PDB file of C-alpha atoms in Angstrom:
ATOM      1  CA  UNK A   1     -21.406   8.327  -6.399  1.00  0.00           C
ATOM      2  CA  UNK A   2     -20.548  10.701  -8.908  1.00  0.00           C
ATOM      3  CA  UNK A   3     -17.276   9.635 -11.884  1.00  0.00           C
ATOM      4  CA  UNK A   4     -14.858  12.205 -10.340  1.00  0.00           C
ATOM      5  CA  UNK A   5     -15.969  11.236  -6.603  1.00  0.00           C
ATOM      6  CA  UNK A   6     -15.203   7.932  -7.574  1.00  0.00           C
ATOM      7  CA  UNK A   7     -12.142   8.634  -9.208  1.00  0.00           C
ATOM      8  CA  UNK A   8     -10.761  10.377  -6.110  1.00  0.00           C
ATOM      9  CA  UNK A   9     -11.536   7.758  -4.058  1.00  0.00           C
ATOM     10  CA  UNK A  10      -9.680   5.020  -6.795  1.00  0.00           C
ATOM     11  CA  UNK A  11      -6.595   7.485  -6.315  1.00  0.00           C
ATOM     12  CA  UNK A  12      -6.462   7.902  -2.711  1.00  0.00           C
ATOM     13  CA  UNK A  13      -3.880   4.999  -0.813  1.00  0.00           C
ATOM     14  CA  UNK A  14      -4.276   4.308   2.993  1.00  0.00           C
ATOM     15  CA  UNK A  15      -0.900   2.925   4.384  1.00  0.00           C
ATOM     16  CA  UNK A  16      -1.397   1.174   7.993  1.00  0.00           C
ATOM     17  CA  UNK A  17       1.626   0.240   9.864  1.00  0.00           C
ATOM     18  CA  UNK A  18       1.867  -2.860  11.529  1.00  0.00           C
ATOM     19  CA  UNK A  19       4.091  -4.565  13.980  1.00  0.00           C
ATOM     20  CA  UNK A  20       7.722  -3.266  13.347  1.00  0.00           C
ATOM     21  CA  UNK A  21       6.781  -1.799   9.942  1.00  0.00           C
ATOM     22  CA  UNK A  22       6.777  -5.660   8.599  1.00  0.00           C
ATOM     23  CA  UNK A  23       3.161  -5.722   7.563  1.00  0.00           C
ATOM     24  CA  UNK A  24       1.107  -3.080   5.724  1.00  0.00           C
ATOM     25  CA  UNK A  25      -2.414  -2.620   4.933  1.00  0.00           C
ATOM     26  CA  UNK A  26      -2.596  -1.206   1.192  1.00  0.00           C
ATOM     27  CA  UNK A  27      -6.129  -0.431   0.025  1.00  0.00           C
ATOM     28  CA  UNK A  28      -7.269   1.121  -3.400  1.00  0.00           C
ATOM     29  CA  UNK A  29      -9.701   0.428  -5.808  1.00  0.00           C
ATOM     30  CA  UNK A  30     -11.841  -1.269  -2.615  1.00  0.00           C
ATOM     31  CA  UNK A  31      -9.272  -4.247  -3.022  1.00  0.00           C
ATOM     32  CA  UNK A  32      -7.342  -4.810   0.372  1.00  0.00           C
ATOM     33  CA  UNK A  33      -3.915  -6.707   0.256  1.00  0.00           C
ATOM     34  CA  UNK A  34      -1.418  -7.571   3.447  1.00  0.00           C
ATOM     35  CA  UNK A  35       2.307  -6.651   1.618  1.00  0.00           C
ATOM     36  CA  UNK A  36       5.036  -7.537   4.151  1.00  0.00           C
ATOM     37  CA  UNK A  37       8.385  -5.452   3.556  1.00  0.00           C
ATOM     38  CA  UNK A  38      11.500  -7.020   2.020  1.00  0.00           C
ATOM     39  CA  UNK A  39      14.558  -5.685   3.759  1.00  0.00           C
ATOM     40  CA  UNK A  40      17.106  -7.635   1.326  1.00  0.00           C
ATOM     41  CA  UNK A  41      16.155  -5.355  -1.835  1.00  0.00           C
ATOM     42  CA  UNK A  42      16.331  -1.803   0.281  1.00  0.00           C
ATOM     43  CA  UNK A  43      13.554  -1.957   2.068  1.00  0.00           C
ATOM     44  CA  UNK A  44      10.981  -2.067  -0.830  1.00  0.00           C
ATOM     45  CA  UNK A  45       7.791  -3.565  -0.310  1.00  0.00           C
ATOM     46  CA  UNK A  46       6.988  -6.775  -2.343  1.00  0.00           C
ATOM     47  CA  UNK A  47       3.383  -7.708  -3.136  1.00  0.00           C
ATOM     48  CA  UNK A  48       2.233 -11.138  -1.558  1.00  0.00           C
ATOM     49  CA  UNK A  49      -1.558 -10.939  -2.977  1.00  0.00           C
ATOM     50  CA  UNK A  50      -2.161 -11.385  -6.493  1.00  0.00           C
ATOM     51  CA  UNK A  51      -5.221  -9.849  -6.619  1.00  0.00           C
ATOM     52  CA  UNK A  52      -3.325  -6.584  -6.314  1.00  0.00           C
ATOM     53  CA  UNK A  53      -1.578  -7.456  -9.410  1.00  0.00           C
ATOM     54  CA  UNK A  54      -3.043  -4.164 -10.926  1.00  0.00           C
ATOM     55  CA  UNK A  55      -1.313  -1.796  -8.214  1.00  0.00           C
ATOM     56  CA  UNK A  56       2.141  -0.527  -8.576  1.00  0.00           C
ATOM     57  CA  UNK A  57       3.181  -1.993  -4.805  1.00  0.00           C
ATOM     58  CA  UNK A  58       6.619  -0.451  -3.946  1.00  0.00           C
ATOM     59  CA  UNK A  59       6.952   2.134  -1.270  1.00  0.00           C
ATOM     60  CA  UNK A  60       9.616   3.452   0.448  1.00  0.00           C
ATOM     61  CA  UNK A  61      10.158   2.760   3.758  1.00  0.00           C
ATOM     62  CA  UNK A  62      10.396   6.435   4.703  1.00  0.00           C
ATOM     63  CA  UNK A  63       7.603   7.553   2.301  1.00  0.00           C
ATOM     64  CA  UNK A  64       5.320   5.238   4.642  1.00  0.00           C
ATOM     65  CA  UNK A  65       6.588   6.629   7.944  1.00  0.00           C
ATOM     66  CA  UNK A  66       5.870   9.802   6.549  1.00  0.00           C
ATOM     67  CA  UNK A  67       2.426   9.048   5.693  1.00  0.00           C
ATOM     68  CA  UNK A  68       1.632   7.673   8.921  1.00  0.00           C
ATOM     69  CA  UNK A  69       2.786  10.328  11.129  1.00  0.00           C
TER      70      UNK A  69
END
């Protein structure tokens, strides 16, 4: 795998809904993390794996519906 293949892959995020958009599936860098969403502080997500302590883990509710449709 080539740097700039690599580097596109790195970039890319891959948002799975789960069961009443409380649980969701973030994967980059080949590191995979359950986040469940925090509907007290506006509906931001809120990291609950610290091995994604690299990754910027606040989405917007919307933002994610959009990505899945």
């Amino acid at each position: 795998m080539s740097t700039s293949e690599r580097s596109r892959k790195n970039a890319h995020w891959q948002l799975e809904l789960g069961d009443g958009l409380n649980q969701v599936l973030v994967e980059r860098n080949e590191v995979r993390a359950l986040l469940i969403v925090d509907h007290h502080i506006g509906g931001l997500i809120k990291r609950r794996c610290s091995s994604l302590s690299a990754v910027d883990t606040r989405f917007r509710i919307a933002e994610m519906r959009k990505s899945s449709a």
